[in-house]
Short mmCIF file of C-alpha atoms and ligand atoms in Angstrom, two decimals:
data_model
loop_
_atom_site.label_atom_id
_atom_site.label_comp_id
_atom_site.label_asym_id
_atom_site.label_seq_id
_atom_site.Cartn_x
_atom_site.Cartn_y
_atom_site.Cartn_z
CA UNK A 1 145.12 2.36 127.37
CA UNK A 2 144.05 5.03 124.88
CA UNK A 3 147.38 6.57 123.92
CA UNK A 4 149.45 6.94 120.78
CA UNK A 5 149.96 4.01 118.46
CA UNK A 6 153.59 2.88 119.00
CA UNK A 7 153.79 0.65 115.88
CA UNK A 8 153.44 3.64 113.62
CA UNK A 9 155.64 6.17 115.40
CA UNK A 10 158.11 6.69 112.52
CA UNK A 11 155.42 7.27 109.90
CA UNK A 12 153.47 9.50 112.29
CA UNK A 13 156.56 11.64 112.82
CA UNK A 14 156.95 12.07 109.06
CA UNK A 15 153.27 12.93 108.63
CA UNK A 16 153.71 15.57 111.33
CA UNK A 17 156.73 16.95 109.49
CA UNK A 18 154.85 17.23 106.19
CA UNK A 19 151.74 18.75 107.78
CA UNK A 20 153.18 22.27 107.77
CA UNK A 21 154.35 21.96 104.15
CA UNK A 22 150.97 20.67 102.95
CA UNK A 23 148.96 23.53 104.45
CA UNK A 24 148.10 25.39 101.23
CA UNK A 25 144.85 26.03 99.39
CA UNK A 26 143.86 23.35 96.88
CA UNK A 27 146.49 20.92 98.11
CA UNK A 28 146.24 17.20 98.88
CA UNK A 29 148.77 15.65 101.32
CA UNK A 30 150.58 13.56 98.70
CA UNK A 31 153.74 12.80 100.70
CA UNK A 32 151.76 11.84 103.78
CA UNK A 33 149.70 9.29 101.86
CA UNK A 34 152.82 7.92 100.20
CA UNK A 35 154.14 7.30 103.71
CA UNK A 36 150.85 5.79 104.82
CA UNK A 37 150.82 3.42 101.85
CA UNK A 38 154.41 2.37 102.49
CA UNK A 39 153.60 1.67 106.14
CA UNK A 40 150.59 -0.45 105.12
CA UNK A 41 148.19 1.85 106.92
CA UNK A 42 145.50 1.81 104.24
CA UNK A 43 144.89 -1.91 104.71
CA UNK A 44 145.61 -2.00 108.44
CA UNK A 45 141.90 -2.40 109.32
CA UNK A 46 141.29 -5.35 107.03
CA UNK A 47 141.79 -8.70 108.71
CA UNK A 48 144.53 -10.57 106.84
CA UNK A 49 143.11 -13.51 104.87
CA UNK A 50 139.55 -12.67 105.92
CA UNK A 51 136.89 -10.64 104.19
CA UNK A 52 136.22 -8.47 107.18
CA UNK A 53 136.98 -5.20 108.89
CA UNK A 54 138.71 -5.23 112.28
CA UNK A 55 135.71 -4.20 114.36
CA UNK A 56 136.66 -6.42 117.31
CA UNK A 57 139.28 -3.94 118.48
CA UNK A 58 137.65 -0.56 118.35
CA UNK A 59 140.10 0.94 120.84
CA UNK A 60 142.89 0.12 118.38
CA UNK A 61 140.99 1.74 115.51
CA UNK A 62 140.24 4.86 117.55
CA UNK A 63 143.84 5.03 118.76
CA UNK A 64 145.09 4.91 115.20
CA UNK A 65 142.69 7.68 114.16
CA UNK A 66 143.71 9.77 117.14
CA UNK A 67 147.42 9.28 116.44
CA UNK A 68 147.05 10.29 112.82
CA UNK A 69 144.89 13.28 113.79
CA UNK A 70 147.55 14.34 116.25
CA UNK A 71 150.17 14.28 113.48
CA UNK A 72 147.92 16.04 110.94
CA UNK A 73 144.20 16.77 111.17
CA UNK A 74 143.68 16.93 107.36
CA UNK A 75 145.35 13.52 106.93
CA UNK A 76 143.27 12.20 109.84
CA UNK A 77 140.09 13.48 108.15
CA UNK A 78 140.88 11.77 104.84
CA UNK A 79 141.93 8.56 106.58
CA UNK A 80 138.74 8.58 108.67
CA UNK A 81 136.72 8.61 105.43
CA UNK A 82 138.74 5.63 104.17
CA UNK A 83 138.08 3.73 107.39
CA UNK A 84 134.37 4.62 107.24
CA UNK A 85 134.09 3.22 103.71
CA UNK A 86 135.84 -0.04 104.69
CA UNK A 87 133.49 -0.43 107.63
CA UNK A 88 130.38 0.21 105.47
CA UNK A 89 131.62 -2.44 103.03
CA UNK A 90 132.00 -4.85 105.94
CA UNK A 91 128.43 -4.22 107.11
CA UNK A 92 126.59 -4.00 103.78
CA UNK A 93 128.80 -5.58 101.08
CA UNK A 94 128.15 -8.97 99.49
CA UNK A 95 130.96 -11.52 99.72
CA UNK A 96 132.01 -10.80 96.12
CA UNK A 97 132.03 -7.03 96.76
CA UNK A 98 134.06 -7.41 99.95
CA UNK A 99 136.62 -9.45 98.06
CA UNK A 100 136.79 -6.93 95.20
CA UNK A 101 137.02 -3.78 97.31
CA UNK A 102 139.24 -5.17 100.07
CA UNK A 103 141.61 -6.61 97.43
CA UNK A 104 141.75 -3.16 95.87
CA UNK A 105 143.03 -1.82 99.19
CA UNK A 106 145.41 -4.63 100.12
CA UNK A 107 146.79 -5.28 96.61
CA UNK A 108 146.50 -1.90 94.90
CA UNK A 109 146.49 0.51 97.87
CA UNK A 110 143.36 2.24 96.63
CA UNK A 111 142.15 5.09 98.81
CA UNK A 112 138.43 5.19 99.67
CA UNK A 113 136.31 8.07 100.98
CA UNK A 114 132.66 8.72 101.90
CA UNK A 115 130.95 11.71 100.33
CA UNK A 116 127.40 12.25 101.58
CA UNK A 117 127.14 16.02 102.11
CA UNK A 118 125.46 18.00 99.36
CA UNK A 119 123.99 21.40 98.53
CA UNK A 120 120.50 22.07 97.16
CA UNK A 121 121.31 20.53 93.77
CA UNK A 122 122.17 17.11 95.26
CA UNK A 123 123.06 13.88 93.52
CA UNK A 124 120.65 11.59 91.63
CA UNK A 125 121.05 8.15 90.06
CA UNK A 126 118.66 7.79 87.09
CA UNK A 127 117.91 4.28 85.91
CA UNK A 128 118.44 3.76 82.17
CA UNK A 129 116.70 1.35 79.83
CA UNK A 130 119.77 -0.96 79.90
CA UNK A 131 119.49 -1.36 83.71
CA UNK A 132 122.51 0.83 84.45
CA UNK A 133 122.31 4.14 86.30
CA UNK A 134 123.52 7.58 85.20
CA UNK A 135 124.54 10.07 87.87
CA UNK A 136 123.47 13.70 87.82
CA UNK A 137 124.58 16.36 90.31
CA UNK A 138 127.33 16.99 92.81
CA UNK A 139 128.53 16.62 96.40
CA UNK A 140 130.24 19.21 98.59
CA UNK A 141 133.03 18.80 101.19
CA UNK A 142 134.45 15.80 99.29
CA UNK A 143 137.63 15.24 101.31
CA UNK A 144 140.51 13.95 99.24
CA UNK A 145 139.01 15.15 95.92
CA UNK A 146 140.41 13.43 92.86
CA UNK A 147 143.01 11.58 94.95
CA UNK A 148 140.24 9.29 96.21
CA UNK A 149 140.22 6.32 93.84
CA UNK A 150 137.09 4.75 95.33
CA UNK A 151 134.64 7.43 96.52
CA UNK A 152 131.55 6.06 98.20
CA UNK A 153 128.80 8.53 97.30
CA UNK A 154 125.14 8.56 98.24
CA UNK A 155 122.59 9.34 95.54
CA UNK A 156 118.81 9.58 95.39
CA UNK A 157 117.50 6.83 93.13
CA UNK A 158 115.29 7.88 90.23
CA UNK A 159 113.75 4.70 88.93
CA UNK A 160 110.23 3.38 88.31
CA UNK A 161 110.92 0.32 90.47
CA UNK A 162 113.13 1.46 93.34
CA UNK A 163 113.44 4.54 95.57
CA UNK A 164 115.73 5.74 98.31
CA UNK A 165 119.23 6.91 99.19
CA UNK A 166 121.72 4.58 97.56
CA UNK A 167 125.40 4.07 98.42
CA UNK A 168 127.54 3.66 95.28
CA UNK A 169 131.29 3.10 95.08
CA UNK A 170 132.76 4.67 91.97
CA UNK A 171 135.66 2.93 90.18
CA UNK A 172 137.12 6.27 89.11
CA UNK A 173 139.51 5.03 86.43
CA UNK A 174 136.74 3.08 84.67
CA UNK A 175 134.16 5.86 84.34
CA UNK A 176 133.96 9.39 82.92
CA UNK A 177 136.04 11.94 84.85
CA UNK A 178 134.52 13.46 87.99
CA UNK A 179 134.69 17.25 87.69
CA UNK A 180 136.47 18.80 90.65
CA UNK A 181 135.77 22.37 91.81
CA UNK A 182 138.58 23.50 94.10
CA UNK A 183 137.16 27.00 94.42
CA UNK A 184 134.57 25.58 96.84
CA UNK A 185 137.28 24.87 99.43
CA UNK A 186 138.83 28.14 100.72
CA UNK A 187 138.52 27.39 104.42
CA UNK A 188 139.94 28.86 107.61
CA UNK A 189 141.71 25.56 108.32
CA UNK A 190 141.93 21.95 107.04
CA UNK A 191 143.17 23.29 103.70
CA UNK A 192 145.06 20.06 102.93
CA UNK A 193 141.94 17.94 103.44
CA UNK A 194 141.13 18.90 99.82
CA UNK A 195 137.40 18.92 100.58
CA UNK A 196 136.26 20.09 97.15
CA UNK A 197 132.93 20.09 95.36
CA UNK A 198 132.75 17.12 92.97
CA UNK A 199 130.36 16.89 90.03
CA UNK A 200 129.42 13.36 88.95
CA UNK A 201 127.09 14.27 86.09
CA UNK A 202 127.30 11.78 83.24
CA UNK A 203 128.94 8.92 85.16
CA UNK A 204 127.35 5.57 84.35
CA UNK A 205 127.34 2.84 87.00
CA UNK A 206 126.17 -0.75 86.88
CA UNK A 207 124.33 -2.14 89.88
CA UNK A 208 127.34 -4.07 91.15
CA UNK A 209 128.76 -0.70 92.19
CA UNK A 210 125.80 -0.21 94.55
CA UNK A 211 126.58 -0.98 98.20
CA UNK A 212 123.70 -2.29 100.31
CA UNK A 213 120.02 -1.60 99.80
CA UNK A 214 118.49 1.87 99.41
CA UNK A 215 118.56 3.81 102.74
CA UNK A 216 121.04 1.40 104.39
CA UNK A 217 123.43 4.36 104.78
CA UNK A 218 121.20 5.87 107.48
CA UNK A 219 120.60 2.60 109.36
CA UNK A 220 121.15 2.91 113.09
CA UNK A 221 123.11 2.64 115.25
CA UNK A 222 125.87 2.55 112.60
CA UNK A 223 125.08 5.95 111.11
CA UNK A 224 125.09 8.06 114.31
CA UNK A 225 127.69 6.03 116.18
CA UNK A 226 130.14 6.61 113.32
CA UNK A 227 130.68 10.08 114.81
CA UNK A 228 133.02 8.45 117.29
CA UNK A 229 135.61 8.14 114.53
CA UNK A 230 135.82 11.87 113.89
CA UNK A 231 135.88 12.44 117.68
CA UNK A 232 139.05 10.30 117.80
CA UNK A 233 140.72 12.43 115.13
CA UNK A 234 139.62 15.67 116.82
CA UNK A 235 140.94 14.50 120.18
CA UNK A 236 144.28 13.85 118.48
CA UNK A 237 144.22 17.51 117.43
CA UNK A 238 143.58 18.62 121.02
CA UNK A 239 146.47 16.46 122.21
CA UNK A 240 148.69 18.13 119.60
CA UNK A 241 147.65 21.50 121.07
CA UNK A 242 148.71 20.27 124.53
CA UNK A 243 152.01 18.95 123.17
CA UNK A 244 152.86 22.18 121.34
CA UNK A 245 151.91 24.29 124.36
CA UNK A 246 154.06 22.14 126.64
CA UNK A 247 157.06 22.40 124.30
CA UNK A 248 156.73 26.12 123.75
CA UNK A 249 156.41 27.00 127.44
CA UNK A 250 159.41 24.84 128.27
CA UNK A 251 161.48 26.41 125.48
CA UNK A 252 160.91 29.90 126.90
CA UNK A 253 161.26 28.88 130.57
CA UNK A 254 157.71 29.72 131.54
CA UNK A 255 156.98 26.57 133.50
CA UNK A 256 157.38 27.82 137.06
CA UNK A 257 154.46 30.20 136.92
CA UNK A 258 151.38 29.09 138.90
CA UNK A 259 148.88 30.14 136.20
CA UNK A 260 150.82 28.25 133.54
CA UNK A 261 150.86 25.16 135.75
CA UNK A 262 147.11 25.44 136.36
CA UNK A 263 146.38 25.77 132.62
CA UNK A 264 148.62 22.86 131.57
CA UNK A 265 147.05 20.78 134.37
CA UNK A 266 143.56 21.50 133.07
CA UNK A 267 144.55 20.73 129.48
CA UNK A 268 146.09 17.45 130.62
CA UNK A 269 143.06 16.26 132.53
CA UNK A 270 140.78 17.34 129.70
CA UNK A 271 142.71 15.20 127.22
CA UNK A 272 142.65 12.29 129.63
CA UNK A 273 138.91 12.79 130.07
CA UNK A 274 138.60 12.53 126.28
CA UNK A 275 140.68 9.34 126.30
CA UNK A 276 138.36 7.84 128.92
CA UNK A 277 135.27 8.78 126.92
CA UNK A 278 136.70 7.16 123.81
CA UNK A 279 137.65 4.01 125.66
CA UNK A 280 134.24 3.69 127.31
CA UNK A 281 132.46 4.34 124.00
CA UNK A 282 134.58 1.65 122.33
CA UNK A 283 133.81 -0.81 125.15
CA UNK A 284 130.08 -0.11 125.06
CA UNK A 285 129.81 -0.42 121.26
CA UNK A 286 131.90 -3.59 121.18
CA UNK A 287 130.21 -5.33 124.11
CA UNK A 288 126.99 -5.84 122.13
CA UNK A 289 125.07 -5.42 125.40
CA UNK A 290 123.50 -2.05 124.67
CA UNK A 291 120.58 -1.30 122.43
CA UNK A 292 120.74 1.05 119.47
CA UNK A 293 119.29 4.06 121.38
CA UNK A 294 121.85 3.67 124.15
CA UNK A 295 124.75 3.48 121.72
CA UNK A 296 123.56 6.53 119.78
CA UNK A 297 123.03 8.55 122.99
CA UNK A 298 126.40 7.53 124.39
CA UNK A 299 128.25 8.46 121.20
CA UNK A 300 126.36 11.77 121.00
CA UNK A 301 127.40 12.53 124.58
CA UNK A 302 131.00 11.68 123.72
CA UNK A 303 130.75 13.89 120.66
CA UNK A 304 129.54 16.90 122.70
CA UNK A 305 132.22 16.29 125.33
CA UNK A 306 135.06 15.98 122.82
CA UNK A 307 133.94 19.20 121.13
CA UNK A 308 133.99 21.04 124.46
CA UNK A 309 137.35 19.50 125.37
CA UNK A 310 138.88 20.65 122.08
CA UNK A 311 137.48 24.17 122.34
CA UNK A 312 138.56 24.53 125.98
CA UNK A 313 142.07 23.21 125.24
CA UNK A 314 142.49 25.74 122.44
CA UNK A 315 141.37 28.60 124.74
CA UNK A 316 143.74 27.49 127.51
CA UNK A 317 146.60 27.14 125.04
CA UNK A 318 146.00 30.62 123.57
CA UNK A 319 146.23 32.17 127.02
CA UNK A 320 149.34 30.15 127.84
CA UNK A 321 151.39 30.85 124.70
CA UNK A 322 150.10 34.35 124.00
CA UNK A 323 150.16 36.07 120.61
CA UNK A 324 153.71 35.08 119.80
CA UNK A 325 152.85 31.40 120.16
CA UNK A 326 150.15 31.86 117.55
CA UNK A 327 152.43 33.33 114.90
CA UNK A 328 153.28 31.47 111.71
CA UNK A 329 155.21 29.22 111.26
CA UNK A 330 154.47 27.91 114.77
CA UNK A 331 152.58 24.63 114.50
CA UNK A 332 149.99 25.91 116.95
CA UNK A 333 148.73 28.53 114.53
CA UNK A 334 147.91 25.85 111.94
CA UNK A 335 146.58 23.23 114.38
CA UNK A 336 144.32 25.87 115.92
CA UNK A 337 142.83 26.73 112.49
CA UNK A 338 142.53 23.08 111.51
CA UNK A 339 140.84 21.99 114.73
CA UNK A 340 138.47 24.97 114.74
CA UNK A 341 137.34 24.03 111.22
CA UNK A 342 137.22 20.28 111.76
CA UNK A 343 135.08 20.63 114.88
CA UNK A 344 132.24 21.81 112.62
CA UNK A 345 130.54 18.51 111.97
CA UNK A 346 126.92 17.81 110.97
CA UNK A 347 123.97 18.65 113.20
CA UNK A 348 125.69 19.32 116.56
CA UNK A 349 122.49 20.78 118.04
CA UNK A 350 120.37 17.82 116.96
CA UNK A 351 122.96 15.47 118.42
CA UNK A 352 122.78 17.17 121.84
CA UNK A 353 118.98 17.36 121.79
CA UNK A 354 118.74 13.66 120.99
CA UNK A 355 120.64 12.89 124.20
CA UNK A 356 118.08 14.95 126.15
CA UNK A 357 115.27 13.04 124.41
CA UNK A 358 116.86 9.72 125.29
CA UNK A 359 117.26 10.66 128.96
CA UNK A 360 113.67 11.95 129.33
CA UNK A 361 112.25 8.82 127.69
CA UNK A 362 113.80 6.63 130.39
CA UNK A 363 111.56 6.08 133.42
CA UNK A 364 114.51 6.37 135.82
CA UNK A 365 118.04 7.60 135.28
CA UNK A 366 119.52 4.54 136.92
CA UNK A 367 118.39 2.61 133.83
CA UNK A 368 120.28 4.84 131.40
CA UNK A 369 123.32 2.62 130.95
CA UNK A 370 121.93 -0.70 132.14
CA UNK A 371 122.70 -3.37 129.53
CA UNK A 372 119.53 -4.06 127.51
CA UNK A 373 120.69 -6.86 125.27
CA UNK A 374 121.13 -10.33 126.70
CA UNK A 375 124.09 -11.99 124.93
C1 FAD B 401 137.24 19.56 107.00
C2 FAD B 401 135.94 18.95 106.63
C3 FAD B 401 135.92 17.84 105.82
C4 FAD B 401 134.70 17.26 105.44
N1 FAD B 401 134.70 16.16 104.64
C5 FAD B 401 133.54 15.57 104.30
C6 FAD B 401 133.51 14.40 103.48
O1 FAD B 401 134.55 13.89 103.03
N2 FAD B 401 132.31 13.87 103.18
C7 FAD B 401 131.14 14.41 103.61
O2 FAD B 401 130.09 13.86 103.31
N3 FAD B 401 131.13 15.52 104.37
C8 FAD B 401 132.29 16.11 104.73
N4 FAD B 401 132.28 17.24 105.50
C9 FAD B 401 130.99 17.87 105.83
C10 FAD B 401 130.56 17.56 107.26
O3 FAD B 401 130.29 16.19 107.39
C11 FAD B 401 129.35 18.41 107.63
O4 FAD B 401 128.29 18.11 106.79
C12 FAD B 401 129.64 19.86 107.55
O5 FAD B 401 130.87 20.16 108.16
C13 FAD B 401 128.56 20.60 108.28
O6 FAD B 401 128.67 21.92 107.87
P1 FAD B 401 128.07 23.10 108.68
O7 FAD B 401 128.80 23.26 109.97
O8 FAD B 401 128.01 24.24 107.75
O9 FAD B 401 126.64 22.47 109.02
P2 FAD B 401 125.23 22.88 109.37
O10 FAD B 401 124.47 21.61 109.40
O11 FAD B 401 124.72 24.00 108.51
O12 FAD B 401 125.36 23.40 110.87
C14 FAD B 401 125.67 24.71 111.25
C15 FAD B 401 124.82 25.07 112.47
O13 FAD B 401 123.43 25.11 112.10
C16 FAD B 401 122.70 24.20 112.91
N5 FAD B 401 121.64 23.65 112.05
C17 FAD B 401 121.72 22.55 111.25
N6 FAD B 401 120.53 22.37 110.62
C18 FAD B 401 119.72 23.37 111.02
C19 FAD B 401 118.36 23.73 110.72
N7 FAD B 401 117.65 23.01 109.85
N8 FAD B 401 117.84 24.81 111.33
C20 FAD B 401 118.57 25.55 112.18
N9 FAD B 401 119.85 25.26 112.51
C21 FAD B 401 120.41 24.19 111.93
C22 FAD B 401 123.70 23.17 113.38
O14 FAD B 401 123.31 22.50 114.57
C23 FAD B 401 124.93 24.05 113.60
O15 FAD B 401 124.79 24.73 114.84
C24 FAD B 401 133.48 17.83 105.89
C25 FAD B 401 133.50 18.95 106.72
C26 FAD B 401 134.71 19.51 107.09
C27 FAD B 401 134.71 20.71 107.99
#
């Protein structure tokens, strides 16, 4: 069942309460992450006593992301980055690195994030004579900003012996300060995601801060299928739109009208359609029976569907609540801005086109979702 996460109801309610207060330019959701730390949410995906990420229960992970996204999309965004980093450590970390970084979450409640997006200037890691690397350049859309204690950044290696796109995890308190440019982040919505530009120039890293080999970050199917995490958060936002619409129409006694019933019906089956997509994607990824191309295509289909579901739910809600339902301080006004902004994720066109490619490459459509991997 892909519904809200009951274990965390109290903390989710408090995150929802703080979401309206946190919605200001340049802000980070401090109170929300205090609550998350107290509830043990930062280490929830690390298997107790084991050096591994809970990837055997993807539905649980997606449900948690969806529940947090429903309470606050900016908090969901930052938490999704944390979960992404923990998963990358699980896949590419050495045993010693897993111990170090997972201990930093379980014992010290460190918050991780993944910062890959960059402008023209980009980020480079230059090898020095002493074998260490010095960073030069910046990243954009760095959710969490200076509240992320362990940013995982990707940098282009500049070295006589090694090339490629290298993941590095920066121990922020042990290196020179990362310069934060808040002026980059003046968005329509998702203000509290604190997605600033961060300049890493001058930071020196030893190789034990490198995660995986060069270019591992883009290895498939992990890279493309990771989109399913942000879909979970987005779907939580769409469910919040349904919930707010439901409450508002009830509070003003507009539930007997046939058009209102038709719109709330459509929103409800759209959300349930999203739930089914997420559940099926989780099952397919976890089963291990599908090859990389199938997983990527399936997640890209889910991604396109969830985007359409979110957009359609917002349009139906607007018509249902009218202008007065979209006034501040109604929650809908903020959730609408946040979801509109958060739906803009990388390469949506390429993601759709890749599904078309996948389908045309198959000799027959009945083979599309036939298991390819014999377990
Ligand atoms: C709230 C928020 C938080 C974020 N946090 C992070 C973070 O913590 N870490 C991180 O790494 N990133 C983060 N990002 C960035 C995110 O992952 C995407 O990179 C970014 O949102 C994409 O921006 P865009 O819509 O301007 O993209 P674009 O890629 O410019 O896409 C805009 C449109 O142009 C199309 N397009 C793309 N390329 C081309 C081309 N070559 N020719 C023609 N058309 C093209 C696309 O399909 C789309 O239709 C965040 C983004 C948001 C909104």
